[in-house]
Coordinates of C-alpha atoms in Angstrom, one line a residue:
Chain S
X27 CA 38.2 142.3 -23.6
X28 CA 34.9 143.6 -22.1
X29 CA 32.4 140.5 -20.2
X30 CA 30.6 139.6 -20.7
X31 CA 30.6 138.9 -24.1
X32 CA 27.2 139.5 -26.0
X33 CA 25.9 136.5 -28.0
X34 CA 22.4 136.9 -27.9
X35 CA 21.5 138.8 -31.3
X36 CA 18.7 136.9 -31.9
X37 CA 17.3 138.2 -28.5
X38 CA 18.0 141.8 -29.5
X39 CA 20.6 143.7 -31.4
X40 CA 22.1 146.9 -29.7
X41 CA 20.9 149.6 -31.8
X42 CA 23.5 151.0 -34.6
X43 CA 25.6 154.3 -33.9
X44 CA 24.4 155.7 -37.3
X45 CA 20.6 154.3 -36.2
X46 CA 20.9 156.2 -33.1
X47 CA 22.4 159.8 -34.3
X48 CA 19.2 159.6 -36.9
X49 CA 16.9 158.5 -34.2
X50 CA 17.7 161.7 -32.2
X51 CA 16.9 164.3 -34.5
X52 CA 13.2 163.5 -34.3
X53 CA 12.4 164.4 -30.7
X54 CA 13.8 167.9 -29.5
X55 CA 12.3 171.6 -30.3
X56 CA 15.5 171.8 -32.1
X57 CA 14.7 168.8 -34.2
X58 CA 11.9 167.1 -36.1
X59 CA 9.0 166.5 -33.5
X60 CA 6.3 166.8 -35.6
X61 CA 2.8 164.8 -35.6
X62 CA 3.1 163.4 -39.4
X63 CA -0.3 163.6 -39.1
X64 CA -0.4 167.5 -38.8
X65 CA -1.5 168.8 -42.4
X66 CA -1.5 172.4 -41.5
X67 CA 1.7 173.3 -40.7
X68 CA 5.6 173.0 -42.0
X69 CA 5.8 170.7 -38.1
X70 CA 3.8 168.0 -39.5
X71 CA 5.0 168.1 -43.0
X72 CA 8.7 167.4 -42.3
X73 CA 8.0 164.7 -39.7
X74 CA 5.5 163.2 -43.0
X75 CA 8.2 163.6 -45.0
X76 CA 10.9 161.8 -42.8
X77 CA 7.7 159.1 -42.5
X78 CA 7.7 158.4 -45.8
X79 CA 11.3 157.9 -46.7
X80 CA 11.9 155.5 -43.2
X81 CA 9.0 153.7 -45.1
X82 CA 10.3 153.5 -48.4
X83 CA 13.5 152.5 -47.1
X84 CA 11.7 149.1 -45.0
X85 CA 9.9 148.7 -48.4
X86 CA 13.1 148.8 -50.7
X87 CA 15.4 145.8 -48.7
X88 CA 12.1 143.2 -49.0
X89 CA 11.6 144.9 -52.6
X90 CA 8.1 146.1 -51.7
X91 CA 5.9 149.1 -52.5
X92 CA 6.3 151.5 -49.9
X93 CA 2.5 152.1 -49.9
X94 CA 2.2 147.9 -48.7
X95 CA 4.3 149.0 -45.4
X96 CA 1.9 149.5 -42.1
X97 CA 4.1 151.0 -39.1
X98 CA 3.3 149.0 -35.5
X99 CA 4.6 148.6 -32.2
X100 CA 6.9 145.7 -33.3
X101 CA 6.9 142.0 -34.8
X102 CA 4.0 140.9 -32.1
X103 CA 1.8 143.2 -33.0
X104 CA 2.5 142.5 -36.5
X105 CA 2.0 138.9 -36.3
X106 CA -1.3 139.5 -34.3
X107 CA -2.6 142.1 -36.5
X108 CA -1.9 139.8 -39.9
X109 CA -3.4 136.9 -38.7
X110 CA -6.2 138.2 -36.4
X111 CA -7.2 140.8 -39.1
X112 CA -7.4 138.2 -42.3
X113 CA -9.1 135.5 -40.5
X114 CA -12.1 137.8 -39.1
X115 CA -12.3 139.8 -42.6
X116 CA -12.3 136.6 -45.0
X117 CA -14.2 134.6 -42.4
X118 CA -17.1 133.9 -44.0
X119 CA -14.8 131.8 -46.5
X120 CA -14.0 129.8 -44.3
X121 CA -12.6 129.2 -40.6
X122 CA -9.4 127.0 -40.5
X123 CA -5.9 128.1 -40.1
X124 CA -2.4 126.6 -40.2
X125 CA 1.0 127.0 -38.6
X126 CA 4.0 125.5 -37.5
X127 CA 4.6 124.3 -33.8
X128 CA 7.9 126.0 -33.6
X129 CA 6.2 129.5 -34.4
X130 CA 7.1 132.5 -32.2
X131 CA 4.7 132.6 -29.3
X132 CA 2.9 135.8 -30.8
X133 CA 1.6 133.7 -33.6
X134 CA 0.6 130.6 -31.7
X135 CA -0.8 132.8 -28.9
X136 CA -2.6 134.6 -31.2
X137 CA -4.2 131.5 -33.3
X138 CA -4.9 130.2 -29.5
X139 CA -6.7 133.4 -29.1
X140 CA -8.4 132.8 -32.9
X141 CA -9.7 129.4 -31.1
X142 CA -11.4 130.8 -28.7
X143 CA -13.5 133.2 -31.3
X144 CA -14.1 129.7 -32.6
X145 CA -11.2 129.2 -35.7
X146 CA -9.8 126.1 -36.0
X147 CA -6.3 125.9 -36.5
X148 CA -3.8 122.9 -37.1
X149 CA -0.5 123.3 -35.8
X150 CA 1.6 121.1 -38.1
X151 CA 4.6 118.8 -36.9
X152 CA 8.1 120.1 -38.3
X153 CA 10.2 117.7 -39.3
X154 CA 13.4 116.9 -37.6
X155 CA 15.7 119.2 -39.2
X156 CA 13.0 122.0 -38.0
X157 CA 11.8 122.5 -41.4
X158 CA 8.0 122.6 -42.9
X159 CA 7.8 119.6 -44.9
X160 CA 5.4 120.7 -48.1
X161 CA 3.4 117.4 -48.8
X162 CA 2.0 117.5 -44.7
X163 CA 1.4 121.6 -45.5
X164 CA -0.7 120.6 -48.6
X165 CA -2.5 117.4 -47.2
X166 CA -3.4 119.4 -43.8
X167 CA -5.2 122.4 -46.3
X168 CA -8.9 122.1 -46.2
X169 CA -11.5 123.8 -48.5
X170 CA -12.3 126.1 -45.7
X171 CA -8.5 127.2 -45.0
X172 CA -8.2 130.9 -45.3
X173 CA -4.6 131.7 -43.5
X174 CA -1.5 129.7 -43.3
X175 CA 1.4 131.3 -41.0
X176 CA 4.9 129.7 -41.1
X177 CA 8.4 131.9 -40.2
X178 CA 11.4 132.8 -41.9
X179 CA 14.0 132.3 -39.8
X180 CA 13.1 130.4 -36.5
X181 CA 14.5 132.4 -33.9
X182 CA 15.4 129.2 -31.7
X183 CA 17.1 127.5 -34.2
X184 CA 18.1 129.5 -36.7
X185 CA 16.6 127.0 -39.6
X186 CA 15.2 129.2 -42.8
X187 CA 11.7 127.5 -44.7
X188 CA 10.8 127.0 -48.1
X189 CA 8.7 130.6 -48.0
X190 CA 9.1 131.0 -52.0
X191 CA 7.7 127.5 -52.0
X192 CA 4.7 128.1 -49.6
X193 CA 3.8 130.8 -50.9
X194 CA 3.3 129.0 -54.4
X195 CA 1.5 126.6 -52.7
X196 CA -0.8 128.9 -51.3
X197 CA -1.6 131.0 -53.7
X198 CA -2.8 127.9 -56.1
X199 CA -5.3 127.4 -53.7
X200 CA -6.1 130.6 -52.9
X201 CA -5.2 130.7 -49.2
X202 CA -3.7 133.8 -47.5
X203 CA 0.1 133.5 -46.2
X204 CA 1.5 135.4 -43.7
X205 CA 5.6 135.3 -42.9
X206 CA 7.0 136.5 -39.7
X207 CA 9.8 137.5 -40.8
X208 CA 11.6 139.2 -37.6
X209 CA 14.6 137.1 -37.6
X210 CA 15.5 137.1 -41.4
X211 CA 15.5 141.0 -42.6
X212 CA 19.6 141.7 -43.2
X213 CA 20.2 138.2 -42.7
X214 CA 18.7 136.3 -45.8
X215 CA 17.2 138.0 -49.1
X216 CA 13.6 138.7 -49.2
X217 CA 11.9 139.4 -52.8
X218 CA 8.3 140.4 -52.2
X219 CA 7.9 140.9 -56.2
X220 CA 9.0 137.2 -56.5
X221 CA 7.9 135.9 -53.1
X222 CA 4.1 134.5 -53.3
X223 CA 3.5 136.5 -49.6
X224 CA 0.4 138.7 -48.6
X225 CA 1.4 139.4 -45.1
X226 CA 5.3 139.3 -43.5
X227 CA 6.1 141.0 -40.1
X228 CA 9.1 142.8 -39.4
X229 CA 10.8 143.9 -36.2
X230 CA 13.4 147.0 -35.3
X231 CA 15.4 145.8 -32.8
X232 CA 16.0 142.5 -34.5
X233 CA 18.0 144.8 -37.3
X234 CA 20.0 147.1 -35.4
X235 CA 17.4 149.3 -35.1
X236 CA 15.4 150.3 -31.4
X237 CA 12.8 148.4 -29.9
X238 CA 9.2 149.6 -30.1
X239 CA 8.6 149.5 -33.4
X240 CA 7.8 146.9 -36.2
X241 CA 6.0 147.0 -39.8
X242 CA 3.5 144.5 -41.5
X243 CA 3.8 144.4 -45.3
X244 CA 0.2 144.1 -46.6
X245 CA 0.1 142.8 -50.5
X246 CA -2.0 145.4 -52.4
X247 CA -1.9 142.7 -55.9
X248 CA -3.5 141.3 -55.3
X249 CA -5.2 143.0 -52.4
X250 CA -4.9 141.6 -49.1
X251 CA -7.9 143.6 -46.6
X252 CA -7.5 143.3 -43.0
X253 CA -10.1 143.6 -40.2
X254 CA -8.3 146.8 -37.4
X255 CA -7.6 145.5 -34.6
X256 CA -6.5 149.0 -33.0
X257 CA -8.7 151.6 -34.0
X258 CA -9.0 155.7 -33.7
X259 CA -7.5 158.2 -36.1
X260 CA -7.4 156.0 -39.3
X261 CA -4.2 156.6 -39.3
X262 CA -2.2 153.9 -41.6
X263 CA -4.7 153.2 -44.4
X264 CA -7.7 152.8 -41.3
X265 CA -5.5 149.4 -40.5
X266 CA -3.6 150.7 -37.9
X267 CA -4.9 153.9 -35.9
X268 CA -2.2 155.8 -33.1
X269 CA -0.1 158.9 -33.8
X270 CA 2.7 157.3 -35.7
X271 CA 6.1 157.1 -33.5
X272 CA 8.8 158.9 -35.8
X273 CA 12.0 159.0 -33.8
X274 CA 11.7 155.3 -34.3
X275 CA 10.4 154.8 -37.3
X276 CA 13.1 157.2 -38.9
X277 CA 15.7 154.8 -36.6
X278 CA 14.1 151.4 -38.4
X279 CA 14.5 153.4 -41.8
X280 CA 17.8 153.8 -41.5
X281 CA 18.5 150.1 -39.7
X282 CA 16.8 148.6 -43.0
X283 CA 18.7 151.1 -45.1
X284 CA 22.2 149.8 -43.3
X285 CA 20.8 146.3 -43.7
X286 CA 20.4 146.4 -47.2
X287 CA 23.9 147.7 -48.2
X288 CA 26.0 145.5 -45.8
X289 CA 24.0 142.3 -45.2
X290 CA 25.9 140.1 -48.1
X291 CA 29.3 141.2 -46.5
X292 CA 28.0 141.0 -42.9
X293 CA 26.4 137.5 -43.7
X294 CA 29.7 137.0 -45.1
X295 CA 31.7 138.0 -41.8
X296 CA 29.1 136.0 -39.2
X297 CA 29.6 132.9 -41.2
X298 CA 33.3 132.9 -40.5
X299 CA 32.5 133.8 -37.0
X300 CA 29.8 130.7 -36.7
X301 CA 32.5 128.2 -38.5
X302 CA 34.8 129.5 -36.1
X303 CA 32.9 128.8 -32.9
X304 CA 32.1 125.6 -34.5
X305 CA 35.3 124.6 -34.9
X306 CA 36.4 125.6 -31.7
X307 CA 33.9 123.0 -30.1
X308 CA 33.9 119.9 -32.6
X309 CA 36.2 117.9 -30.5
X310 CA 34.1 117.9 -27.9
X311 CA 32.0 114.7 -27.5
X312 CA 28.6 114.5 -27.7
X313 CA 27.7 118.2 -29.4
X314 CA 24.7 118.0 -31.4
X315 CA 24.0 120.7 -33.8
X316 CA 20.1 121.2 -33.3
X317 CA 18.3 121.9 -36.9
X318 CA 18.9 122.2 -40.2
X319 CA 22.6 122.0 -41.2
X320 CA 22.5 123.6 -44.4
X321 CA 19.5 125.8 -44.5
X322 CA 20.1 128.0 -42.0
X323 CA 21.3 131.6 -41.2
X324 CA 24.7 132.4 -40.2
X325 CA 23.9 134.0 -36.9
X326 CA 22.0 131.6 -34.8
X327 CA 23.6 128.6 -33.3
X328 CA 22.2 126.0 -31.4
X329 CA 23.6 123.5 -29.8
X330 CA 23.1 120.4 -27.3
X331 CA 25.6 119.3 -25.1
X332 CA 24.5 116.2 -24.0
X333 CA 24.8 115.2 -19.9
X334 CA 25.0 119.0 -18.6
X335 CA 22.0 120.7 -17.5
X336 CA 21.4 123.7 -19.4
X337 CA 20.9 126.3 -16.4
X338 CA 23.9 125.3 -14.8
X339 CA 25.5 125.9 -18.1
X340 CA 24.5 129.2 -18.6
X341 CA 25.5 129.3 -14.9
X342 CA 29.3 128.2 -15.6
X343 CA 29.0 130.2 -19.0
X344 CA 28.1 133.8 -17.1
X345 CA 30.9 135.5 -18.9
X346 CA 28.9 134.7 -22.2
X347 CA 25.9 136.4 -22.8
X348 CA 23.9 133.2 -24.5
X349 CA 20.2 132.1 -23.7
X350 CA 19.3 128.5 -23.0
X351 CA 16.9 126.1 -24.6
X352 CA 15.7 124.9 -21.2
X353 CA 13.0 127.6 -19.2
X354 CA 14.7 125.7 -16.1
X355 CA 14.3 129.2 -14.0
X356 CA 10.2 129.0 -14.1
X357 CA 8.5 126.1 -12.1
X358 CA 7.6 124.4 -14.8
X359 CA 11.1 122.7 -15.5
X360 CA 9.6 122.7 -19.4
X361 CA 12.3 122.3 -22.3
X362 CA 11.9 124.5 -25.2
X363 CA 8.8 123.7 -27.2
X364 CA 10.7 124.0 -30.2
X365 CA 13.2 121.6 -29.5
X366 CA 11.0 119.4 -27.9
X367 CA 9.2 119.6 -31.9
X368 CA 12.1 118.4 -33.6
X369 CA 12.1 115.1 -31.7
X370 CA 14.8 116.2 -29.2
X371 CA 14.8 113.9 -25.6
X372 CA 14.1 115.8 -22.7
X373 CA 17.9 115.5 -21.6
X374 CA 19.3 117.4 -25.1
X375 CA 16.4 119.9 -25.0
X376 CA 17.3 121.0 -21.3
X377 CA 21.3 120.4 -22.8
X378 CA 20.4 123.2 -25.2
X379 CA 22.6 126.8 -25.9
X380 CA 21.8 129.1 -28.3
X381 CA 24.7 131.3 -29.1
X382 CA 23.7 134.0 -31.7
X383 CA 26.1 136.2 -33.5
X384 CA 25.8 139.5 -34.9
X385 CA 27.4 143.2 -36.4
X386 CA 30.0 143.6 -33.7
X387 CA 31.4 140.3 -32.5
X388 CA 35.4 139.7 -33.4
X389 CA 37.2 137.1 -33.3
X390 CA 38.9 137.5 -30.2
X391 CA 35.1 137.0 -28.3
X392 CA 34.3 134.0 -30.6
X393 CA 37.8 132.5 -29.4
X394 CA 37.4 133.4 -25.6
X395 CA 33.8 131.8 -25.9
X396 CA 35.3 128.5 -27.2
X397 CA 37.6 128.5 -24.2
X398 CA 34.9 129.8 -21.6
X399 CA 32.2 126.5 -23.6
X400 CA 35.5 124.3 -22.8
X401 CA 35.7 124.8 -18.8
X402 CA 32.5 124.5 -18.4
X403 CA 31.6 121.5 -20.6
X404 CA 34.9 120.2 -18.5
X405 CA 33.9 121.0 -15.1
X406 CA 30.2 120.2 -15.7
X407 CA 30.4 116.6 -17.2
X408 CA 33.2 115.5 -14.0
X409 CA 30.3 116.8 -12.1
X410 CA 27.6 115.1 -14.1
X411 CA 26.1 111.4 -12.7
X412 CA 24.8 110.8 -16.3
X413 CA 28.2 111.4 -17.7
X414 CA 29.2 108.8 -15.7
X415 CA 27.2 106.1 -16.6
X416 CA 27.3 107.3 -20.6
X417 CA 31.5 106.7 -19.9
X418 CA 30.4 102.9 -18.2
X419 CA 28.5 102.3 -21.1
X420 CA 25.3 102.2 -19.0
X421 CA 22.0 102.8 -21.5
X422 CA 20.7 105.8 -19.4
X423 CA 17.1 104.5 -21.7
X424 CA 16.9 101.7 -19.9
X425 CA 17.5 102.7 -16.4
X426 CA 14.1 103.1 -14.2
X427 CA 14.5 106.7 -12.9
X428 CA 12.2 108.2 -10.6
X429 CA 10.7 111.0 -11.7
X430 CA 9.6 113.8 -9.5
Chain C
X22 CA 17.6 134.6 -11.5
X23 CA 19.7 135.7 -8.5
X24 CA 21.4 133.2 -7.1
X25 CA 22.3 133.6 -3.0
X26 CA 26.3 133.7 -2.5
X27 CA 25.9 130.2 -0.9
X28 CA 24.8 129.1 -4.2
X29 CA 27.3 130.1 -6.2
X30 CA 29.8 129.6 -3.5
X31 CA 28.7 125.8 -3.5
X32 CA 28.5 125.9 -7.3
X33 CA 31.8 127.4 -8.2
X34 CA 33.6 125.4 -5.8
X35 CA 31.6 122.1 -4.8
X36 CA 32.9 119.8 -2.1
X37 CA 33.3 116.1 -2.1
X38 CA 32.7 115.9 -6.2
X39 CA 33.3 112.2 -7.4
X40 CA 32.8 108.7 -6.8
X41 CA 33.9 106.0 -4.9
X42 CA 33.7 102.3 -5.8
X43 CA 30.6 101.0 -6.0
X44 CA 31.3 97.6 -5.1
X45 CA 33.0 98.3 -1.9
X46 CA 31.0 96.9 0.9
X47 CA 31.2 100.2 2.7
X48 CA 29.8 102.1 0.4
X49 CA 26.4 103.2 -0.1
X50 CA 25.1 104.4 -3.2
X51 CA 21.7 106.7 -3.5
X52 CA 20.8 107.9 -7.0
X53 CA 17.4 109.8 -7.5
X54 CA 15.7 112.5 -9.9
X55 CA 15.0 112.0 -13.3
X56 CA 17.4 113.1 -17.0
X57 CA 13.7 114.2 -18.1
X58 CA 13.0 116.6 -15.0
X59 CA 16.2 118.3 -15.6
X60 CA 18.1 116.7 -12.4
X61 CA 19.5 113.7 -11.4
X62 CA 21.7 113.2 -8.1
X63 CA 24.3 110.2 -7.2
X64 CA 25.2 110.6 -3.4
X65 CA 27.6 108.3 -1.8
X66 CA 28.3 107.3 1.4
X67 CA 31.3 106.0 2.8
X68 CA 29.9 104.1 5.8
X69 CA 32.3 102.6 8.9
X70 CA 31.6 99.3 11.3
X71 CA 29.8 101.6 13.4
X72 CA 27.3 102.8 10.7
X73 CA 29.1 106.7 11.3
X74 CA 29.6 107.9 7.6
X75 CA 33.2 108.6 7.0
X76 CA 33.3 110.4 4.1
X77 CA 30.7 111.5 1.1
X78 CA 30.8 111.8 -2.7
X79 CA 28.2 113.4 -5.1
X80 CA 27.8 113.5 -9.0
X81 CA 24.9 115.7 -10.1
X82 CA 23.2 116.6 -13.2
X83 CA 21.1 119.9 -12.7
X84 CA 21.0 123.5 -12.0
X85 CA 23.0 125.2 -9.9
X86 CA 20.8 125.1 -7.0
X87 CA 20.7 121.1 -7.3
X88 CA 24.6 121.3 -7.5
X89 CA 24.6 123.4 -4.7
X90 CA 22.1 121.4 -2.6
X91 CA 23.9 118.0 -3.2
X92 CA 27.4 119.9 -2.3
X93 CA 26.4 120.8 0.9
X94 CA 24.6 117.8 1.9
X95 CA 28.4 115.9 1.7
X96 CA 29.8 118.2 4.2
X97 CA 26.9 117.8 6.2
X98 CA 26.6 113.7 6.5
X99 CA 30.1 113.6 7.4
X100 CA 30.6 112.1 10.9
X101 CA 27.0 111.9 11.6
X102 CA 25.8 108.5 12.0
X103 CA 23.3 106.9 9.1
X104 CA 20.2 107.3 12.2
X105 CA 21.8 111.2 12.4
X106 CA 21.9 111.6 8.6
X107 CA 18.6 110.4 8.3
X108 CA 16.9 113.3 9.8
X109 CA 18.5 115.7 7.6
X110 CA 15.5 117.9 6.2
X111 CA 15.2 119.7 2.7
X112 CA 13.6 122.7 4.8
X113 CA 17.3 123.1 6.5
X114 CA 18.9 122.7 3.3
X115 CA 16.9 125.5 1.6
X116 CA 17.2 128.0 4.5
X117 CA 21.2 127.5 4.5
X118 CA 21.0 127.9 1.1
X119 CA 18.7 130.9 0.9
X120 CA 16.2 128.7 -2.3
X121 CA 14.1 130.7 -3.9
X122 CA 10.6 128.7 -4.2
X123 CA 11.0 127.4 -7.3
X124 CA 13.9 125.8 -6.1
X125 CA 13.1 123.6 -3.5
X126 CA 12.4 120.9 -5.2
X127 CA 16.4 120.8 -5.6
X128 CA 16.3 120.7 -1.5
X129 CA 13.8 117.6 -1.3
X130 CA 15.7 115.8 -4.0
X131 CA 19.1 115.8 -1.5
X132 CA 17.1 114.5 1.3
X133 CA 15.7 111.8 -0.9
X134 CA 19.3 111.2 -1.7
X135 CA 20.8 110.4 1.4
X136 CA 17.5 108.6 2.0
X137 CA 18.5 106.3 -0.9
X138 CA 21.6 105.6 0.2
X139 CA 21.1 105.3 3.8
X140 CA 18.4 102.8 1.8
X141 CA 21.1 100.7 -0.1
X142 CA 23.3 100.2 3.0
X143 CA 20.6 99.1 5.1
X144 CA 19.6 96.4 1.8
X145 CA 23.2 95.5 1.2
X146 CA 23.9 94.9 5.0
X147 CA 20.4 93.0 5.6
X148 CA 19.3 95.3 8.4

């Protein structure tokens, strides 16, 4: 077996063989190099062409219009484009915006940023199991609330939200919704004819497809109008300007197009995977699943072993490629923010792994991972003082410990 | 996050790992760091009639660096007396140990350890 093993999907997938041939054939002489933009010439037209099907194709797995699909640099730019561009245009009807806590740091970053051009925004308190709880959604709207932001699929944690029953929610009151949706395209079901959404983000490389490129689905019924926030050419219905990138927006095509005809069997095939890594580490004490048990996706996994430090974790676990919960290698020493928001103690935050699973883990890696999780859990808690004391029965809450 | 061969020397095979009785008279027992701060480390000292330290134990909950830091502290108490021990400084630890900055507050938590324990002997033996 190869090491180390790759468990960090939700990071980044490796981008499909298929994705890749296709991606090729847009940049030589020999290929399809094109400006799509180019109108006068047989150049342009076939690189338009190849455009418009990758777009149809990102359109047809959230069952979209292909003419709501606005090609970006990626999720980020997405989020920041969604959020940015509806609260300048509607704001004269008001100034107040709400999200999540455990949002991706492009959309708090970017309501931050919102602040500063004087918004207010409320960042609402998740509830333990990580999810959106609807009756603190509806009592934090206002009369002047124009946007509400919540995710998916929380790439942390892996929990799904209520988005059908947000976006009900919103659009009684007539507030604008925008879904980051990076983590959930080929993993869960997305029906933009059913689904109450105006804005949702996607991502390339979260699908199998390269990095560097991303959409934003723009409801046209009705029409949602965004203020640019990167201007030039016009290019992208005047919302996003820059010669458009077709090597990878062919590649995302043909990721979304894969995604759509195997997600229910992959889905299928990553759940076994997940139940057998679970499995694998039940009997060891003290394992806390962290969100959501139920309403989650497959792929993301993430667990707190309590009394081991989670960088010497990842340290004992380097034949596992996993990321950790805690952001121990900065200065700051800070757990994740989004553990932190489902209640978690400092100690289970920094205890914290997140193995995500994806297209082309087997069973032999889940079953060398359990092993690998095993020894180090083993060698970690002999080494571990608070161990110890959990195994004397001591109430590590009640001991006076000095920070520093 | 590259780790100096010491580290991972330290933190793939760590010396003196366990505990001794806590009870014994001859041992002292120095426990500092926080769960909440990500590290916490147990050092114990196995202390003689003649305050030289016989042997060392440590227990620690941290990063690799803090593992490695309270590793390397056991080998280095070992025959010194507590006065000795005492003047162990986290600035020798870190240079043995090749810290990056961010990890030197692993470094001053294994000098405040031994200063615990070196602490608790002195309280338990009334000097």
């Amino acid at each position: 077996m190869k090491l180390p093993i790759y468990l960090d999907y939700a990071a980044t997938t490796p981008v499909d063989p298929r994705v890749a041939e296709k991606l090729m054939q847009f940049l030589t002489m020999d290929g399809c190099f094109g400006n799509p933009a180019s109108r006068s010439h047989k150049f342009g037209w076939q690189s338009e062409e190849a455009v418009e099907i990758a777009r149809a194709q990102i359109a047809e797995l959230v069952n979209a219009d292909p003419r709501e699909i606005v090609f970006t640099s990626g999720a980020t730019e997405s989020n920041n484009l969604a959020i940015k561009g509806a609260a300048q245009f509607y704001h004269k009807k008001g100034k107040h915006l709400i999200t999540a806590k455990t949002e991706h740091k492009a959309v708090l970053d970017t309501m931050r940023s919102l602040e500063r051009e004087g918004f207010e925004v409320t960042y609402l308190d998740v509830e333990a199991s990580g999810l959106v709880d609807l009756d603190k959604l509806t009592a934090a709207i206002r009369p002047d609330t124009t946007v509400i932001s919540i995710m998916f699929v929380n790439n942390e944690i892996g929990v799904i939200q209520d988005i059908a029953a947000i976006g009900e929610l919103c659009r009684s009151k007539g507030i604008i919704f925008h879904v980051d949706a990076a983590q959930a395209t080929g993993k869960v079901d997305i029906d933009l004819e059913t689904l109450k959404v105006d804005l949702m983000s996607f991502s390339g490389h979260k699908t199998y497809g390269p990095k560097g490129i991303g959409a934003l689905y723009v409801r046209r019924k009705p029409r949602i109008r965004l203020e640019a926030q990167t201007h030039g050419g016009g290019h992208e219905r005047g919302m996003r300007s820059g010669t458009l990138a077709t090597h990878q927006i062919v590649a995302m095509g043909e990721a979304f197009r894969i995604a759509k005809e195997e997600m229910h069997a992959e889905r299928e095939r990553v759940a076994v995977l997940r139940d057998r890594l679970l499995d694998g580490i039940k009997d060891i004490e003290q394992v806390f699943l962290n969100g959501d048990a139920v309403q989650r996706v497959p792929g993301i996994t993430n667990v707190s072993f309590n009394y081991v430090e989670g960088e010497s974790l990842i340290m004992a676990l380097k034949d596992i490629a996993v990321s950790s919960g805690s952001a121990c290698t900065s200065a700051s020493l800070e757990p994740s923010y989004v553990l932190r928001a489902l209640g978690l103690t400092d100690e289970l935050a920094h205890s914290s792994i997140r193995f995500s699973i994806g297209r082309y883990t087997t069973e032999e890696q889940i079953d060398h991972t359990i092993k690998i999780v095993h020894d180090a859990i083993d060698k970690l808690r002999d080494m571990s003082p608070l161990w110890e004391m959990y195994k004397d029965g001591v109430d590590l809450g009640s001991v006076a410990w000095v920070a520093h | 996050m590259a780790y100096s061969t010491k580290v991972i020397d330290h933190y793939e095979n760590p010396r003196n790992v366990g505990s001794f009785a806590k009870d014994d008279p001859s041992i002292a027992t120095g426990m500092v760091g926080a769960p909440a701060c990500g590290d916490v480390m147990k050092l114990q000292l196995k202390i003689n009639a003649e305050g030289i330290i016989e042997d060392a134990k440590f227990k620690t909950y941290g990063c690799g660096s803090a593992i490695a830091s309270s590793s390397l502290v056991t080998e280095w108490v070992k025959g010194k007396s507590i006065d000795e021990a005492a003047l162990i400084k986290n600035t020798d630890i870190a240079q043995e140990l090749a810290l990056p900055p961010v990890k030197i507050h692993c470094s001053i938590l294994a000098e405040d350890a031994i200063k615990a324990a070196i602490a608790d002997y002195k309280q338990r033996h009334g000097n």
